[in-house]
Short mmCIF file of C-alpha atoms in Angstrom, two decimals:
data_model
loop_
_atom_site.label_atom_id
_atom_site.label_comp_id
_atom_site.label_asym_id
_atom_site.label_seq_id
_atom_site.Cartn_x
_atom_site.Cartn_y
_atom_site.Cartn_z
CA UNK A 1 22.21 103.86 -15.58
CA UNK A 2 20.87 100.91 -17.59
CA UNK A 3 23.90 99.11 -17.81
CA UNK A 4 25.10 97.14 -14.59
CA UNK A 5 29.02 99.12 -14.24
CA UNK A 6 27.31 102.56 -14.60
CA UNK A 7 24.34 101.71 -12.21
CA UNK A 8 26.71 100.66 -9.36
CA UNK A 9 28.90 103.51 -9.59
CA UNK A 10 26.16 106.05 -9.59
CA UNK A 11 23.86 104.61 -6.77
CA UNK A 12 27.61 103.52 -4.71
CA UNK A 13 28.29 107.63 -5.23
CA UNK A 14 24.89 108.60 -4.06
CA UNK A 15 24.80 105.83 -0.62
CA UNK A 16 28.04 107.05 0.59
CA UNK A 17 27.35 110.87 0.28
CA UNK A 18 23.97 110.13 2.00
CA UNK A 19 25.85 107.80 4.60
CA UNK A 20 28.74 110.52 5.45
CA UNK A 21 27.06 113.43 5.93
CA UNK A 22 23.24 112.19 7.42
CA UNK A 23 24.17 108.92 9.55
CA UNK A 24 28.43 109.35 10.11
CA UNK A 25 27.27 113.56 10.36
CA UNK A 26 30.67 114.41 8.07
CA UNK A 27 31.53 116.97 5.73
CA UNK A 28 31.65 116.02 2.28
CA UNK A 29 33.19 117.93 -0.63
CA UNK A 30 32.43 116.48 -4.03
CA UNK A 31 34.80 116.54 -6.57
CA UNK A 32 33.45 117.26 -10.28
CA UNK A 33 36.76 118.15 -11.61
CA UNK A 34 37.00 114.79 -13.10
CA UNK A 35 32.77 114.74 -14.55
CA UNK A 36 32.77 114.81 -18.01
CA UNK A 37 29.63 114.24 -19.10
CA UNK A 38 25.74 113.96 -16.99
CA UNK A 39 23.03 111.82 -18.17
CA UNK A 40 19.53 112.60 -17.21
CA UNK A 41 18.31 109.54 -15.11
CA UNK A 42 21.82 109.28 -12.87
CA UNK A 43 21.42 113.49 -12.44
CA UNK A 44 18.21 113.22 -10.95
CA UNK A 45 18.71 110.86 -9.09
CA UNK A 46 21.26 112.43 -7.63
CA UNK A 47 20.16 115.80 -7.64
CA UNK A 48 16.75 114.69 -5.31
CA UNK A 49 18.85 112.85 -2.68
CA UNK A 50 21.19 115.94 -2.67
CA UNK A 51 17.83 118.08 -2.24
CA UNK A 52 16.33 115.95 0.44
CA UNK A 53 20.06 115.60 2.39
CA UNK A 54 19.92 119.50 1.86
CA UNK A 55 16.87 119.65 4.18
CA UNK A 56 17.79 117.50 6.51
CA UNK A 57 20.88 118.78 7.78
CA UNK A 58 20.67 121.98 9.27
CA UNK A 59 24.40 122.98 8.72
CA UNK A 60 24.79 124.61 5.34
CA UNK A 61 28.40 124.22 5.53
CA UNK A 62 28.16 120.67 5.72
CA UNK A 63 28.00 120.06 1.68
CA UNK A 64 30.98 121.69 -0.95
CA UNK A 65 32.28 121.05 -3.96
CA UNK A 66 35.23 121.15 -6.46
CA UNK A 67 34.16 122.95 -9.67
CA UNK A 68 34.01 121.21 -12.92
CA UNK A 69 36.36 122.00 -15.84
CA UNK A 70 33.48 120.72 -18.51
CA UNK A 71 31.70 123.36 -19.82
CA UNK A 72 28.84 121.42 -20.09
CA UNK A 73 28.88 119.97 -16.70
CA UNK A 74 29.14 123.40 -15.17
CA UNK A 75 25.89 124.61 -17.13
CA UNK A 76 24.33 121.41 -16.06
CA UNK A 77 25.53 122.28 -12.71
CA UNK A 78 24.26 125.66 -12.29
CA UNK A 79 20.75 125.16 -14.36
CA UNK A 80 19.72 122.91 -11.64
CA UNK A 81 20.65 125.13 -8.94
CA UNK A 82 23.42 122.33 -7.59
CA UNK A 83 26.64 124.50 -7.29
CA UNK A 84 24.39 126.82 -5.15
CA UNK A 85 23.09 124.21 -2.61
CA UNK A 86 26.60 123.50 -2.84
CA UNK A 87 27.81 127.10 -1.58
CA UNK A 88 29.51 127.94 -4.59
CA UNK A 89 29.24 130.84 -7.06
CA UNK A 90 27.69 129.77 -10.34
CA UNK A 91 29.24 132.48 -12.33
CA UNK A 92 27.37 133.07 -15.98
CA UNK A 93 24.21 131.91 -16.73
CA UNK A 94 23.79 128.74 -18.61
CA UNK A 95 22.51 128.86 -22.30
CA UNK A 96 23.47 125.49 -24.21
CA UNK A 97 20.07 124.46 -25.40
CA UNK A 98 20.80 120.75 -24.56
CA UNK A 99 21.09 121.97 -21.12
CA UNK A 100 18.71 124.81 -20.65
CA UNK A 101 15.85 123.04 -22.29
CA UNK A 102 15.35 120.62 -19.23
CA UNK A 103 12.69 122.02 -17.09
CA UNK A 104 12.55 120.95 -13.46
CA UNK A 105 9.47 120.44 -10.98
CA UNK A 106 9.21 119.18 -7.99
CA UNK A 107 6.91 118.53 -5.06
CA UNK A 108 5.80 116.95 -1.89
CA UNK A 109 1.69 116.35 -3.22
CA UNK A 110 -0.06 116.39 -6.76
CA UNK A 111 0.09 119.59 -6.63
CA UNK A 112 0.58 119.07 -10.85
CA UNK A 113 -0.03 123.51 -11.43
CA UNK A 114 3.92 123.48 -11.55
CA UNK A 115 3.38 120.85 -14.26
CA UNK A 116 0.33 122.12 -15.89
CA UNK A 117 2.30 125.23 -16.44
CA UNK A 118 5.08 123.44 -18.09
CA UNK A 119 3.25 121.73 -20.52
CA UNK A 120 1.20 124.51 -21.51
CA UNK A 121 4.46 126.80 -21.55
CA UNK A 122 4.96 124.44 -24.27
CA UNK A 123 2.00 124.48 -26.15
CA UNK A 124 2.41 128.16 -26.47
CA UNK A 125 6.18 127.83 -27.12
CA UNK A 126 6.57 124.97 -29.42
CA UNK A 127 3.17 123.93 -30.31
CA UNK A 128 2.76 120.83 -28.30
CA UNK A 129 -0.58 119.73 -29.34
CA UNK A 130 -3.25 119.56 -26.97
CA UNK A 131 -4.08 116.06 -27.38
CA UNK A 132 -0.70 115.52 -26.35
CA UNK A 133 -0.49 117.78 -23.41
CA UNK A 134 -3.54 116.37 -22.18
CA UNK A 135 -2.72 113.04 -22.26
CA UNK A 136 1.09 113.67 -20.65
CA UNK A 137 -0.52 115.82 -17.62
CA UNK A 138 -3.09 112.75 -17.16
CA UNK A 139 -0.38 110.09 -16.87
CA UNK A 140 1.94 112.45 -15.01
CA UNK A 141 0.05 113.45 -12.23
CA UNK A 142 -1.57 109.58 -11.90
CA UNK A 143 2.05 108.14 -11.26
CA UNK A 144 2.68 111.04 -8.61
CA UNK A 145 -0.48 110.52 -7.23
CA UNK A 146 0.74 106.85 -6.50
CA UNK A 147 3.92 108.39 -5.28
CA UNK A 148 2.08 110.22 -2.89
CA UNK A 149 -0.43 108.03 -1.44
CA UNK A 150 2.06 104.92 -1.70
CA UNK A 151 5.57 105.34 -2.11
CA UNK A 152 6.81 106.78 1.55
CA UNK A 153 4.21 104.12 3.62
CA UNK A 154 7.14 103.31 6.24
CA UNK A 155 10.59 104.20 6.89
CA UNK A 156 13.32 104.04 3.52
CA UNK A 157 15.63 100.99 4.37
CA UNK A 158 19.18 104.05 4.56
CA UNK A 159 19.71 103.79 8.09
CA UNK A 160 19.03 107.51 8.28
CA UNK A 161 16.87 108.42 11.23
CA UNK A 162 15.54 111.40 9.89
CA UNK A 163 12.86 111.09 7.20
CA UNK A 164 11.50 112.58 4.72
CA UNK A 165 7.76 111.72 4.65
CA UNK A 166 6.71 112.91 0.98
CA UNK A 167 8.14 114.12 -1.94
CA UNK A 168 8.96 113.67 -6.16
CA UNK A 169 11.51 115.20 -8.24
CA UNK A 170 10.78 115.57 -11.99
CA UNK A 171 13.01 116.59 -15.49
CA UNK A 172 10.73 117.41 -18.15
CA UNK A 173 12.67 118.07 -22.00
CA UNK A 174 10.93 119.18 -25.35
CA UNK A 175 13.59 118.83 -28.10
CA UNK A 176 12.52 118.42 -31.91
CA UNK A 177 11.16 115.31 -31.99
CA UNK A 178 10.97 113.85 -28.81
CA UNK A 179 9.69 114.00 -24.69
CA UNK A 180 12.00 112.85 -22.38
CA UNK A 181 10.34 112.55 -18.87
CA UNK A 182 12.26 111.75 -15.57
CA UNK A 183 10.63 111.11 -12.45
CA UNK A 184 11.22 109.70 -9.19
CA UNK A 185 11.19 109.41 -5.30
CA UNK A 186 12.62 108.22 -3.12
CA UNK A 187 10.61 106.06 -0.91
CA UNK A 188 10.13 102.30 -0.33
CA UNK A 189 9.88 101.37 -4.10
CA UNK A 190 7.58 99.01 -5.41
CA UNK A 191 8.57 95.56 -3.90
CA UNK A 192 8.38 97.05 -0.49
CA UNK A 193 4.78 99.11 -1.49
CA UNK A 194 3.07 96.23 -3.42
CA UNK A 195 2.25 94.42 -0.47
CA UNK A 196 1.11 97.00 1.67
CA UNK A 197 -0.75 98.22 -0.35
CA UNK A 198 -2.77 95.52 -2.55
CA UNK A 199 -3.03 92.68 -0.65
CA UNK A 200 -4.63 90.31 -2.58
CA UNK A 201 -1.27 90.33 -4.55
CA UNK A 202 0.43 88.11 -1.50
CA UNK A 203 -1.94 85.35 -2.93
CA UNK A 204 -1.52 86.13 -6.22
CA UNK A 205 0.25 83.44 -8.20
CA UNK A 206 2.46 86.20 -10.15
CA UNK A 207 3.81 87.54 -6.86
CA UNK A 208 4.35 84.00 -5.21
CA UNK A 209 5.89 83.07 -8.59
CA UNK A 210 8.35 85.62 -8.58
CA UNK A 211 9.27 85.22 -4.95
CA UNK A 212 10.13 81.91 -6.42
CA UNK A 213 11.67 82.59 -9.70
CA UNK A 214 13.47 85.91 -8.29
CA UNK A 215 15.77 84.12 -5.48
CA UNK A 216 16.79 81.48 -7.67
CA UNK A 217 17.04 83.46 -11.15
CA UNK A 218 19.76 85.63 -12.34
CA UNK A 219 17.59 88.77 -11.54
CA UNK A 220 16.61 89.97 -8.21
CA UNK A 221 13.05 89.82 -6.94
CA UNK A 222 12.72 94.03 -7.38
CA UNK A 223 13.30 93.28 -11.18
CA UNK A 224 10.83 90.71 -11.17
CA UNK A 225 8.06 92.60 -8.95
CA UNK A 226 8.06 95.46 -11.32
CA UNK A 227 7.22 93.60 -14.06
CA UNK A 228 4.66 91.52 -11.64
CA UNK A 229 3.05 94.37 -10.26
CA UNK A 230 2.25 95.72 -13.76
CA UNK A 231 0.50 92.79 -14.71
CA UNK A 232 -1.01 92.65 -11.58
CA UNK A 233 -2.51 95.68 -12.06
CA UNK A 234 -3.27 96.04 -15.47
CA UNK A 235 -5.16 92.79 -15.06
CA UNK A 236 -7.11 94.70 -12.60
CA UNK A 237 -7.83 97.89 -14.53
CA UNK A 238 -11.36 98.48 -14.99
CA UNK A 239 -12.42 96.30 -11.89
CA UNK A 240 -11.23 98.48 -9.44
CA UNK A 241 -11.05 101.97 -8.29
CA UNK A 242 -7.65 102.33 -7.80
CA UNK A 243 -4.39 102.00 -9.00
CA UNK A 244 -3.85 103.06 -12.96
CA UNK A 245 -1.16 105.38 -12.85
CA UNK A 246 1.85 103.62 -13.41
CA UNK A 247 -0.36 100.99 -15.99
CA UNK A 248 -0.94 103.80 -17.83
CA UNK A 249 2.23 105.15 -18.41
CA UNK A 250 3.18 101.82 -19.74
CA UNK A 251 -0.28 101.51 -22.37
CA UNK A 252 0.84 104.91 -24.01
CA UNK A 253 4.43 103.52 -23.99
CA UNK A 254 3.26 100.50 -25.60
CA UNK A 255 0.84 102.37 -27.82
CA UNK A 256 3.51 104.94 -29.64
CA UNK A 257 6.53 103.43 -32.14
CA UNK A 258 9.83 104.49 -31.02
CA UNK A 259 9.04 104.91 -27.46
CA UNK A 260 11.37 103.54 -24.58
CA UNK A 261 10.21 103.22 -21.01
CA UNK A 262 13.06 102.30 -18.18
CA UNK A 263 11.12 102.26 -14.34
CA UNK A 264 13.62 101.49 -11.79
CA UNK A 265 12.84 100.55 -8.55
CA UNK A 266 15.36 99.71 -5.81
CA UNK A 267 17.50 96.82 -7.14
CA UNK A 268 15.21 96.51 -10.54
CA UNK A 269 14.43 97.71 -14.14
CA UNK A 270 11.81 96.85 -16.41
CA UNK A 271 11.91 98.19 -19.98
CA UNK A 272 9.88 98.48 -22.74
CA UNK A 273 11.10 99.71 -26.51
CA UNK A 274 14.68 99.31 -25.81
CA UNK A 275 16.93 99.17 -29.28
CA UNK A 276 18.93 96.35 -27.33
CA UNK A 277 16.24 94.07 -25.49
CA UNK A 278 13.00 92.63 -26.25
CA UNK A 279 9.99 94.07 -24.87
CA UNK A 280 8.96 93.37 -20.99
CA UNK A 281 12.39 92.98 -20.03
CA UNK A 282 14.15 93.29 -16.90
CA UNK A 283 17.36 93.62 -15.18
CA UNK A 284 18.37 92.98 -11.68
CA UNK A 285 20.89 95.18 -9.82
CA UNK A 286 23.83 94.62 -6.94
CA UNK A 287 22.67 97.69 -5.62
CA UNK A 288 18.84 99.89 -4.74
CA UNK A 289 18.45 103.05 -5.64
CA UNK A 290 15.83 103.09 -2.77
CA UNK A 291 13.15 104.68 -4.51
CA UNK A 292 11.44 104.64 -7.78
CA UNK A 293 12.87 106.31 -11.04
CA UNK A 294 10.93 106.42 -14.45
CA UNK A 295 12.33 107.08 -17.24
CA UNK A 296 10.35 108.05 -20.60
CA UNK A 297 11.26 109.03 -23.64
CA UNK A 298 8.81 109.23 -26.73
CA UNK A 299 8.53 110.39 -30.17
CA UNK A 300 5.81 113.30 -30.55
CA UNK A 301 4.81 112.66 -34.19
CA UNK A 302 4.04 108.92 -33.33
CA UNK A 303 2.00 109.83 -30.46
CA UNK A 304 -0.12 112.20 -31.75
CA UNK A 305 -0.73 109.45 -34.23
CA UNK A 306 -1.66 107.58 -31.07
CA UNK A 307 -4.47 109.95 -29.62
CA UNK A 308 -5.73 111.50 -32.25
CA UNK B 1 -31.88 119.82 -17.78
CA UNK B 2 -33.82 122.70 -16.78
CA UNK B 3 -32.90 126.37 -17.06
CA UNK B 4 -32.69 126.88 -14.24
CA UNK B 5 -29.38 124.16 -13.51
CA UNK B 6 -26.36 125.44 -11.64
CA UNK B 7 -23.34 125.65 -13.69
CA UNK B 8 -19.68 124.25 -12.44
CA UNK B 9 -17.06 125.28 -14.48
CA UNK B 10 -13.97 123.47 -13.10
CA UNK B 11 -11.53 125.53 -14.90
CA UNK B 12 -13.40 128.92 -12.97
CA UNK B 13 -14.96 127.05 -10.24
CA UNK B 14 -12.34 124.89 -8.92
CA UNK B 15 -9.10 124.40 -10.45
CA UNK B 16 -7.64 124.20 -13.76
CA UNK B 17 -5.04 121.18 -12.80
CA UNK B 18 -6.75 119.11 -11.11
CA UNK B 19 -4.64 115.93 -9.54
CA UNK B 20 -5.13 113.84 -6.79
CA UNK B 21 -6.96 111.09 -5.13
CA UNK B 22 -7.54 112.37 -1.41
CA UNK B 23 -7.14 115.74 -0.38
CA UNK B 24 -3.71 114.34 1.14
CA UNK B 25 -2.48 114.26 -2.50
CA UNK B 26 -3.04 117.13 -3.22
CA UNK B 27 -5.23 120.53 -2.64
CA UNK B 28 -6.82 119.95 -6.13
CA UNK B 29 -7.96 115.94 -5.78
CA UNK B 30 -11.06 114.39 -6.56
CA UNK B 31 -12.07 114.24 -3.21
CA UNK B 32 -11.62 118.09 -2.15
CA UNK B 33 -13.75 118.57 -5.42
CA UNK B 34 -16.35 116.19 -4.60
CA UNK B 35 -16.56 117.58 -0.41
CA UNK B 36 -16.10 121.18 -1.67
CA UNK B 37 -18.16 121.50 -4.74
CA UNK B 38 -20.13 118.76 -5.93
CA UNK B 39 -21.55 117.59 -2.44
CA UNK B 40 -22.86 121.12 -1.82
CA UNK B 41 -24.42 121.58 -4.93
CA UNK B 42 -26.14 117.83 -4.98
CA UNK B 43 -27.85 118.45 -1.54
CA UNK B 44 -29.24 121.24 -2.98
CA UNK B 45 -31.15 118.31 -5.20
CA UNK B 46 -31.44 121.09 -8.33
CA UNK B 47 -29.88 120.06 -11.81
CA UNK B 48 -26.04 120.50 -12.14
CA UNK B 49 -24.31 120.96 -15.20
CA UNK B 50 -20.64 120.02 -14.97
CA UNK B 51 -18.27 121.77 -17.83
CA UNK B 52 -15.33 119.91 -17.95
CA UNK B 53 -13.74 121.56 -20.77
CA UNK B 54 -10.85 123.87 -19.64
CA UNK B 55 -8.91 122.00 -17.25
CA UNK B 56 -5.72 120.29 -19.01
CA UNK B 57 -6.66 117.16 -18.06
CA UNK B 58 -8.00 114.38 -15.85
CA UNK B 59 -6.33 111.91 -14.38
CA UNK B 60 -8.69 108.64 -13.51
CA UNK B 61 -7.70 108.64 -9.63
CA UNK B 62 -9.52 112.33 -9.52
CA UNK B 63 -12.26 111.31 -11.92
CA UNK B 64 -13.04 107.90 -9.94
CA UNK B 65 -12.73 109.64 -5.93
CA UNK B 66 -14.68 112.62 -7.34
CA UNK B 67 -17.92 110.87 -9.34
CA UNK B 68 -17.55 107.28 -8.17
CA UNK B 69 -17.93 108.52 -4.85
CA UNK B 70 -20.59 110.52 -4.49
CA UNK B 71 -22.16 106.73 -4.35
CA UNK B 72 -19.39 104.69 -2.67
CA UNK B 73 -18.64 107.33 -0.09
CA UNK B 74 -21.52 110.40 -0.09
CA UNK B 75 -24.34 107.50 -0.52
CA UNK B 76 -26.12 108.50 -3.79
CA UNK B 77 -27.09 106.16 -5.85
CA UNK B 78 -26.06 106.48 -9.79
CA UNK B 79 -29.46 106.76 -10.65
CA UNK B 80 -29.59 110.04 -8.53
CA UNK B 81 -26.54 111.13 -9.25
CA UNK B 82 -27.00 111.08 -13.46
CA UNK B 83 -30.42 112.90 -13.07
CA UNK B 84 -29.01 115.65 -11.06
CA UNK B 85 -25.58 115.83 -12.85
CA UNK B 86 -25.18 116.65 -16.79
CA UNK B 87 -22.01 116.54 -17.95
CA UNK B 88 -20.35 119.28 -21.02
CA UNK B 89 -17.38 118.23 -22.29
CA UNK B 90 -16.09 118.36 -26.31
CA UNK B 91 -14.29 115.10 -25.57
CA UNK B 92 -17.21 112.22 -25.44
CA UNK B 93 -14.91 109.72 -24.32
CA UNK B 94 -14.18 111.45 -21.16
CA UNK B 95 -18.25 111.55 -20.00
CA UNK B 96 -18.47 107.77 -21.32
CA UNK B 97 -15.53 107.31 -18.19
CA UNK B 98 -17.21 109.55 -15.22
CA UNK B 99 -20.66 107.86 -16.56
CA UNK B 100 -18.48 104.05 -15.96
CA UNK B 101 -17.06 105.18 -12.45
CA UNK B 102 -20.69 105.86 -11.34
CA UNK B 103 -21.86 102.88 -12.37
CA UNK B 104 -19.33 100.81 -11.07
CA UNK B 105 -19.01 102.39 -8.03
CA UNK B 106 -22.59 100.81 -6.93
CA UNK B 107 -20.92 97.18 -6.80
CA UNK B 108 -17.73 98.60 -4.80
CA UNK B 109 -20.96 100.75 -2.35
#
């Protein structure tokens, strides 16, 4: 979802299944006869506005679908529970391991035992080592507990009347070498929270300066606010009693080699340890996601190098 | 401390994931620790020893609601609060932080 082409088809896909059925009140049938392949970020995405149109609609026949031919896509389909919420049969259980290793959790508070349980399932399972653990459930459950005290302040800019007033969505993957974390929500992402909720930063001269910089530049003001609100923060840390969870995420990024770190938020990206750009770099969208999606990725050897 | 402190064990006591600012976050927060447990046992102005070992981790939002503010909300003062409260933990680091939020939580009182 990085790249501008992909990004616009994904979140264009996502508005217009959440515009038919919640605001025009249509039936929708999605096609996946076509999907070939599902990468993590775009599937949750897509997979927590497809939960949270679920419960707002009280017709279950108001959502079908066209089966997949890919293999693959089908698994994908079925391990995450979407060709049920969909009303059809998921057949066979999935077992590719680069499907079945993705763990899901999701919530409307911290609640974090759903999480806790994961990472000590892996501890047991693969030998995650504690430092590690530790330090994953500590920056996990600080970035939902921003989600939850921040991220659904006022109404989502959808049009959709209903609303849901809480709630995250998470992928969680142990392969041999690596974490990949996705999170998100989808609330009023950070340009709309910042303000609200720290508002000092309306006087601050990195938020005036993007204002600035982000209606003139070639990125949009979400891209810029990201990256403003970080610094913002961070320059805060240790002076106040809120705020660290998403400043953390992005030390331990910046502490472990071979990390990459993508946070989207509405019509923005920052990212940090990309192969293609230079650190602190961000990219402005035609399009919001309307909400918040983190992406995380790191190497387990190099972090443990990290904490220990 | 004296022999005769009373022992929280988070893990047993309270939770073994704890998350969470407010108890709007979350039924596990700082603050549902700090009203539920810590509060209780302070008034009862006997030693309390706090093992923090056991839980898989804390995040600084729980940390800060839960120890910072026994001073900026219950109205201890740090003093009081690190004579009554002894903290067991095999990760130094992590007492060196709750010791810092109590601290700095008498300039934010």
């Amino acid at each position: 979802m990085f790249g501008r082409g992909r990004h616009d088809e994904v979140v264009k896909f996502i508005a217009d299944l959440r515009t038919k059925v919640l605001i025009q009140g249509k039936r929708v049938r999605i096609d996946f006869s076509h999907t070939k392949k599902m990468v993590s970020c775009g599937t949750l995405l897509f997979f927590a506005e497809l939960r949270r149109i679920k419960s707002l609609v009280q017709d279950a026949t108001m959502l079908s679908c066209k089966r997949p031919k890919d293999q693959t896509v089908i698994e994908v389909l079925q391990h995450l529970e979407i060709l049920d919420m969909l009303g059809t049969r998921s057949g066979s259980k999935p077992s590719r391991q680069d499907v079945v290793t993705w763990q899901v959790a999701c919530g409307d508070q911290t609640d974090a035992q759903e999480i806790g349980m994961i990472l000590e399932g892996l501890r047991d399972v693969s030998k995650l080592p504690e430092a590690v653990a530790k330090r994953l459930y500590t920056s996990i459950t600080e970035a939902l507990t921003n989600v939850t005290q921040h991220a659904y302040i006022k109404s989502r800019k959808d049009g959709v009347s209903q609303q849901l007033d809480k709630g995250w969505w998470m992928f969680f993957r142990e392969t041999k070498d690596r974490l990949d974390i996705a999170v998100c929500d989808l609330g009023i992402g950070i340009s709309e929270t910042l303000p609200m909720t720290q508002t000092e930063f309306l006087i601050d001269p990195l938020f005036r300066a993007a204002q600035l910089i982000g209606l003139r530049g070639k990125d949009n003001i979400d891209a810029r606010l990201i990256k403003a609100a970080l610094e913002f923060k961070r320059s805060r840390t240790g002076q106040d009693h809120r705020g660290k969870g998403l400043p953390q995420i992005v030390s331990t990024a910046e502490e472990v080699d071979g990390s990459r770190l993508y946070i989207f938020s509405n019509a923005g990206c920052y990212t940090i340890g990309s192969d293609r750009h230079p650190p602190d770099f961000t990219r402005g969208y035609k399009r919001s996601i309307l909400g918040t999606l983190i992406l995380w990725s790191l190497p387990i050897d190099g972090w443990m190098e990290a904490v220990t | 401390m004296s022999r005769n402190a009373k022992v929280i064990d988070i893990a047993k006591d309270f939770t073994r994931y704890p998350a969470g600012r407010l108890k709007t976050d979350g039924p596990y927060s700082g603050e549902a620790f700090r009203q539920n447990v810590l509060v209780p046992a302070l008034k009862a102005r006997t030693p309390v020893i706090v093992a923090l070992d056991g839980p898989l981790g804390y995040g600084s939002s729980f940390l800060e609601e839960a120890f910072g503010g026994l001073v900026r909300v219950e109205g201890f003062t740090p003093e009081q609060v690190l004579t009554l409260l002894e903290f067991r933990s095999s990760d130094s680091s992590l007492k060196a932080e709750i010791t810092s939020y109590i601290n700095d939580a008498r300039q934010q009182h």
